[in-house]
Coordinates of C-alpha atoms in Angstrom, one line a residue:
M303 CA 29.3 36.7 5.8
K304 CA 29.4 36.5 9.5
V305 CA 26.3 35.3 11.3
Y306 CA 26.2 38.2 13.5
T307 CA 25.7 41.6 11.6
R308 CA 25.3 44.0 14.8
T309 CA 22.5 45.7 13.1
G310 CA 20.0 44.3 15.8
D311 CA 22.1 45.3 18.8
K312 CA 19.6 48.4 19.5
G313 CA 16.3 45.9 19.2
E314 CA 15.7 46.9 15.8
T315 CA 15.5 44.7 12.3
S316 CA 14.7 45.0 8.6
L317 CA 11.8 43.7 7.2
F318 CA 12.0 42.0 3.4
S319 CA 10.6 45.3 2.3
R320 CA 13.8 47.1 3.8
Q321 CA 12.1 49.3 6.4
R322 CA 13.6 49.2 9.8
V323 CA 11.3 48.3 13.0
T324 CA 11.5 47.1 16.3
K325 CA 11.8 43.6 17.1
D326 CA 8.8 43.8 19.2
N327 CA 6.7 45.0 16.1
I328 CA 3.9 42.9 15.8
R329 CA 4.7 42.2 12.1
V330 CA 8.3 40.8 13.5
E331 CA 6.0 38.9 15.9
A332 CA 3.7 37.5 13.2
Y333 CA 6.4 36.1 10.8
G334 CA 8.6 35.0 14.1
T335 CA 6.0 32.9 15.3
V336 CA 5.4 31.5 11.9
D337 CA 9.1 30.7 12.1
E338 CA 8.6 28.6 15.5
A339 CA 5.9 26.6 13.8
N340 CA 8.1 25.6 10.9
A341 CA 10.9 24.4 13.6
A342 CA 8.2 22.3 15.3
I343 CA 7.0 21.0 11.8
G344 CA 10.5 20.0 11.3
L345 CA 10.8 18.3 14.6
A346 CA 7.8 16.3 13.4
R347 CA 9.1 15.5 10.0
A348 CA 12.4 14.2 11.7
L349 CA 10.2 11.9 14.1
L350 CA 8.4 10.5 11.2
G351 CA 11.4 9.4 9.6
N352 CA 10.7 7.8 5.9
R353 CA 6.7 7.8 5.9
P354 CA 5.0 9.6 3.2
W355 CA 3.8 12.4 5.9
A356 CA 7.5 13.4 6.0
E357 CA 7.6 14.2 2.6
R358 CA 4.3 16.5 2.7
L359 CA 5.5 18.3 5.7
Q360 CA 8.7 19.3 3.9
A361 CA 6.6 20.8 1.1
I362 CA 4.6 22.7 3.9
Q363 CA 7.9 24.1 5.3
R364 CA 9.0 25.4 2.2
Q365 CA 5.7 27.4 1.5
L366 CA 5.9 28.8 5.1
V367 CA 8.9 30.6 3.8
G368 CA 6.9 32.5 1.3
V369 CA 4.2 33.0 4.1
N370 CA 7.0 34.4 6.0
A371 CA 8.4 36.7 3.2
D372 CA 4.4 37.9 2.7
L373 CA 4.3 38.8 6.5
A374 CA 7.7 40.4 6.3
T375 CA 6.6 42.7 3.4
A376 CA 4.9 46.0 4.5
G377 CA 3.1 47.8 1.8
E378 CA 2.4 46.2 -1.7
P379 CA 4.1 43.1 -2.6
M380 CA 7.7 43.3 -3.9
R381 CA 7.5 41.5 -7.2
G382 CA 3.6 42.7 -7.7
A383 CA 2.0 39.5 -6.3
W384 CA 1.9 38.0 -3.0
L385 CA 3.7 34.6 -2.7
T386 CA 0.7 32.7 -0.6
T387 CA -1.8 32.1 -3.1
D388 CA -5.4 30.5 -3.0
R389 CA -4.0 27.6 -5.1
D390 CA -1.9 26.9 -2.0
V391 CA -5.0 27.1 0.3
A392 CA -6.5 24.6 -2.0
A393 CA -4.0 22.3 -1.5
L394 CA -4.3 22.3 2.2
E395 CA -7.8 21.8 2.1
G396 CA -7.3 18.9 -0.4
L397 CA -5.1 17.3 1.7
I398 CA -7.4 17.8 5.0
D399 CA -10.2 16.1 3.1
E400 CA -7.9 13.1 2.1
L401 CA -7.0 12.4 5.6
E402 CA -10.6 12.9 6.9
R403 CA -11.5 9.7 5.2
V404 CA -9.3 7.5 6.7
R405 CA -9.3 9.5 10.2
I406 CA -11.6 7.8 12.9
P407 CA -13.4 10.6 14.6
Q408 CA -12.8 11.6 18.3
P409 CA -15.8 12.0 20.4
H410 CA -13.7 14.0 23.1
F411 CA -10.9 16.6 23.6
V412 CA -7.8 15.5 22.6
T413 CA -4.8 15.2 25.2
P414 CA -1.4 15.7 22.8
G415 CA 1.4 13.1 23.7
D416 CA 0.2 9.8 22.2
C417 CA 3.2 9.1 20.1
P418 CA 6.4 11.8 19.7
A419 CA 5.4 12.5 16.1
G420 CA 1.8 13.5 17.1
A421 CA 2.7 15.5 19.8
A422 CA 5.3 17.4 17.6
L423 CA 2.6 18.2 15.2
D424 CA 0.1 19.3 18.1
L425 CA 3.1 21.8 19.2
A426 CA 3.0 23.2 15.5
R427 CA -0.7 23.5 15.6
T428 CA -0.7 25.4 18.7
M429 CA 2.3 27.6 17.3
V430 CA 0.2 28.1 13.9
R431 CA -2.8 29.3 15.9
R432 CA -0.7 31.8 17.9
A433 CA 0.8 33.0 14.5
E434 CA -2.8 33.4 13.2
R435 CA -3.8 35.4 16.2
C436 CA -0.7 37.9 15.3
V437 CA -1.8 38.1 12.1
V438 CA -5.2 39.1 13.2
R439 CA -4.1 41.9 15.3
L440 CA -1.5 43.1 12.6
R441 CA -4.5 43.4 10.0
K442 CA -6.1 45.6 12.4
A443 CA -3.0 48.2 11.9
E444 CA -1.5 47.2 8.4
A445 CA -2.6 45.8 5.2
I446 CA -1.7 42.3 4.7
A447 CA -2.3 39.4 2.0
E448 CA -5.5 38.1 3.1
T449 CA -4.5 34.9 1.8
T450 CA -2.0 34.7 4.6
L451 CA -4.4 34.4 7.3
V452 CA -6.5 32.0 5.4
Y453 CA -3.6 29.8 4.7
L454 CA -2.6 29.9 8.5
N455 CA -6.2 28.7 9.3
R456 CA -6.2 25.9 7.1
L457 CA -2.5 24.9 8.0
S458 CA -3.5 24.6 11.9
D459 CA -6.6 22.5 10.7
L460 CA -4.4 20.4 8.6
L461 CA -2.0 19.6 11.6
F462 CA -4.5 18.7 13.9
V463 CA -5.7 16.2 11.5
M464 CA -2.5 14.7 10.6
A465 CA -1.8 14.5 14.1
R466 CA -4.8 12.3 14.8
C467 CA -3.7 10.0 11.9
V468 CA -0.3 9.6 13.0
E469 CA -1.3 8.6 16.2
Q470 CA -4.1 6.6 14.7
E471 CA -1.4 4.4 12.7
E472 CA 0.7 4.2 15.9
L473 CA -2.0 2.3 17.7
I474 CA -2.9 0.0 14.9
A475 CA 0.9 -0.8 14.8
L476 CA 1.1 -1.4 18.3
I477 CA -2.2 -3.4 18.7
T478 CA -1.0 -5.4 15.6
R479 CA 1.9 -6.3 17.0
R480 CA 0.3 -7.5 20.3
V481 CA -1.8 -9.6 18.6
Q482 CA 0.9 -11.1 16.3
S483 CA 2.8 -11.8 19.7
I484 CA -0.2 -13.3 21.3
L485 CA -1.1 -15.6 18.1
G486 CA 2.7 -16.7 18.1
G487 CA 3.5 -13.9 15.3
D488 CA 2.4 -13.5 11.8
S489 CA 4.7 -11.2 10.2
M490 CA 7.3 -11.9 7.4
T491 CA 10.0 -12.2 10.1
A492 CA 8.0 -14.4 12.1
R493 CA 7.4 -16.8 9.1
D494 CA 10.6 -16.7 8.3
S495 CA 11.7 -17.7 11.5
I496 CA 9.4 -20.6 11.7
L497 CA 10.3 -21.6 8.2
E498 CA 14.5 -21.7 9.4
K499 CA 13.4 -24.0 12.4
A500 CA 11.3 -25.9 10.2
K501 CA 14.5 -26.8 7.9
R502 CA 16.8 -27.6 11.0
A503 CA 14.0 -29.9 12.3
I504 CA 13.4 -31.6 9.0
D505 CA 17.2 -32.1 8.7
A506 CA 17.7 -33.5 12.0
A507 CA 14.7 -35.9 11.4
E508 CA 16.1 -36.9 8.1
S509 CA 19.4 -37.9 9.5
K510 CA 18.1 -39.9 12.3
A511 CA 15.6 -41.9 9.5
A512 CA 18.8 -42.3 7.5
E513 CA 20.6 -43.8 10.7
I514 CA 18.1 -46.2 11.4
G515 CA 18.0 -46.8 7.4
V516 CA 14.0 -46.1 6.9
P517 CA 13.2 -43.5 4.2
M518 CA 10.7 -41.3 5.5
V519 CA 8.6 -38.3 4.9
I520 CA 8.9 -35.4 7.4
A521 CA 6.0 -32.4 7.6
I522 CA 5.9 -29.3 9.6
V523 CA 2.7 -27.2 9.9
D524 CA 1.8 -23.8 11.7
Q525 CA -0.1 -22.9 14.4
G526 CA -3.2 -22.9 11.8
G527 CA -2.6 -26.3 10.6
N528 CA -1.0 -24.7 7.1
L529 CA 2.1 -26.3 5.6
V530 CA 5.3 -24.7 6.4
A531 CA 7.9 -27.3 4.9
Q532 CA 7.7 -30.9 4.1
H533 CA 10.3 -33.3 2.8
R534 CA 10.2 -36.7 1.3
M535 CA 13.4 -39.2 1.2
D536 CA 14.2 -41.1 -1.7
G537 CA 12.2 -44.1 -1.1
A538 CA 9.5 -43.1 1.1
L539 CA 6.0 -44.4 0.4
L540 CA 3.8 -42.2 -1.3
A541 CA 1.1 -42.9 1.2
S542 CA 3.4 -41.4 3.8
I543 CA 2.9 -37.9 2.1
S544 CA -0.5 -37.3 3.3
I545 CA 0.0 -39.3 6.6
A546 CA 2.9 -37.2 7.6
L547 CA 1.1 -34.0 6.9
D548 CA -2.0 -35.2 8.7
K549 CA -0.1 -36.5 11.8
A550 CA 1.5 -32.7 12.0
Y551 CA -2.1 -31.3 11.4
T552 CA -3.6 -33.7 14.3
A553 CA -0.9 -32.8 17.1
T554 CA -1.6 -29.1 16.3
A555 CA -5.3 -29.5 16.2
L556 CA -5.4 -31.4 19.6
K557 CA -2.5 -29.9 21.2
M558 CA -1.3 -33.6 21.9
T559 CA 1.0 -36.1 20.5
T560 CA -0.7 -38.6 18.0
E561 CA 0.5 -41.2 20.5
Q562 CA -1.7 -39.7 23.0
A563 CA -4.6 -39.2 20.8
A564 CA -4.6 -42.9 19.9
A565 CA -4.8 -43.6 23.6
L566 CA -7.7 -41.5 24.0
A567 CA -9.4 -42.8 20.9
Q568 CA -10.1 -46.2 21.9
P569 CA -13.5 -47.4 22.6
G570 CA -14.8 -46.0 26.0
Q571 CA -12.3 -43.4 26.0
M572 CA -12.8 -39.7 25.3
L573 CA -11.5 -39.3 21.8
Y574 CA -13.4 -42.2 20.5
G575 CA -14.3 -41.8 16.6
I576 CA -12.4 -38.8 16.2
N577 CA -10.6 -40.5 13.4
T578 CA -13.5 -40.2 11.3
T579 CA -14.1 -36.4 12.1
D580 CA -12.6 -33.4 10.1
G581 CA -12.8 -35.2 6.9
G582 CA -10.9 -37.9 7.9
R583 CA -7.6 -35.7 9.0
M584 CA -7.4 -36.8 12.5
V585 CA -4.4 -39.6 12.4
V586 CA -4.7 -41.8 15.9
F587 CA -1.1 -43.6 15.7
G588 CA 2.1 -42.5 16.9
G589 CA 4.6 -39.9 14.7
G590 CA 2.8 -36.6 15.0
L591 CA 4.2 -34.1 17.8
P592 CA 2.6 -30.4 18.9
I593 CA 5.6 -27.9 18.6
V594 CA 5.5 -25.8 22.0
A595 CA 7.0 -22.4 22.5
D596 CA 6.5 -20.3 25.7
G597 CA 3.8 -22.7 26.6
V598 CA 1.9 -22.1 23.4
V599 CA 1.3 -24.6 20.5
V600 CA 2.9 -22.7 17.4
G601 CA 2.6 -25.7 15.2
G602 CA 3.2 -29.6 14.6
L603 CA 5.6 -32.1 13.3
G604 CA 4.5 -35.3 11.7
V605 CA 6.4 -38.3 10.2
S606 CA 5.7 -41.2 8.5
G607 CA 7.2 -44.3 6.8
G608 CA 8.3 -46.5 9.4
S609 CA 6.9 -48.4 12.4
V610 CA 5.0 -46.7 14.8
E611 CA 8.2 -46.9 17.1
D612 CA 10.3 -45.5 14.3
D613 CA 8.2 -42.6 13.1
I614 CA 7.7 -41.6 17.0
R615 CA 12.1 -41.7 17.1
V616 CA 12.3 -39.6 14.1
A617 CA 9.8 -36.9 14.9
N618 CA 11.4 -36.5 18.5
A619 CA 14.8 -36.1 16.8
G620 CA 13.2 -33.3 14.8
L621 CA 11.4 -31.7 17.8
A622 CA 14.7 -31.5 19.4
A623 CA 16.5 -29.6 16.6
W624 CA 13.5 -27.2 16.7
R625 CA 14.1 -26.0 20.1

């Protein structure tokens, strides 16, 4: 069947109920406007991708085909009942109530366009409003299914609330990304990146420790002082397990090397006695280094097992591999 039929060349078209009417007929205007809204909803669905909203919009699009069939039927319904029912209206109301429970109220007029999907939903909403006005005019001249008018009214409300919720999600995601960026990253990807770097640093430190013939423990913590990875070489002292971890913690907490902290912890210096604070976790001898990225301390590396000089050499080898 060809797309063009030539039956509309004189400005007329056929209703679903077989009557021929001009294309500027208010009934044609009504279902044509609903068709526009359906296309705008499709745009919003495409912009939403795989999010759950998209699936719900697709169900609404299918229902709008029934709305248009009702609007394109003059007189009694073709199959004894209208396709748009009270149950469909109730479904929209239920979805509106669900979204309203998570929507943050806005005490001002909305300017559409904060995100692409939200803008498309607002575009669809205004088209549904226009369709509703068309149906009101149609009802003054001809009989229609009253449920159709109610459905369009609820649909415009739903699209408004959904647009706000989509924008709300986008804003939360944006703020989350910015906070994670400021804090050095706390997403799973960021953790994986830190872990991979920690593994490389530990491997390099272990190689240096093997080179100088001293079994050691190497520990790496994140920005909050939490353990990311720790490795104990065969033969390393058991005491070095906690010492290496505390050196990494100290370097992170003080944002300086434990060698620098040792100098400042001497009698008369500004950090004197700090080794007695924080549950005794502060270590004030060399072997702990802060890990700095873009001027921000993102973690710490601690080494224990040899002399202070040996620990510092091995720690520096590990830090070099991190970069």
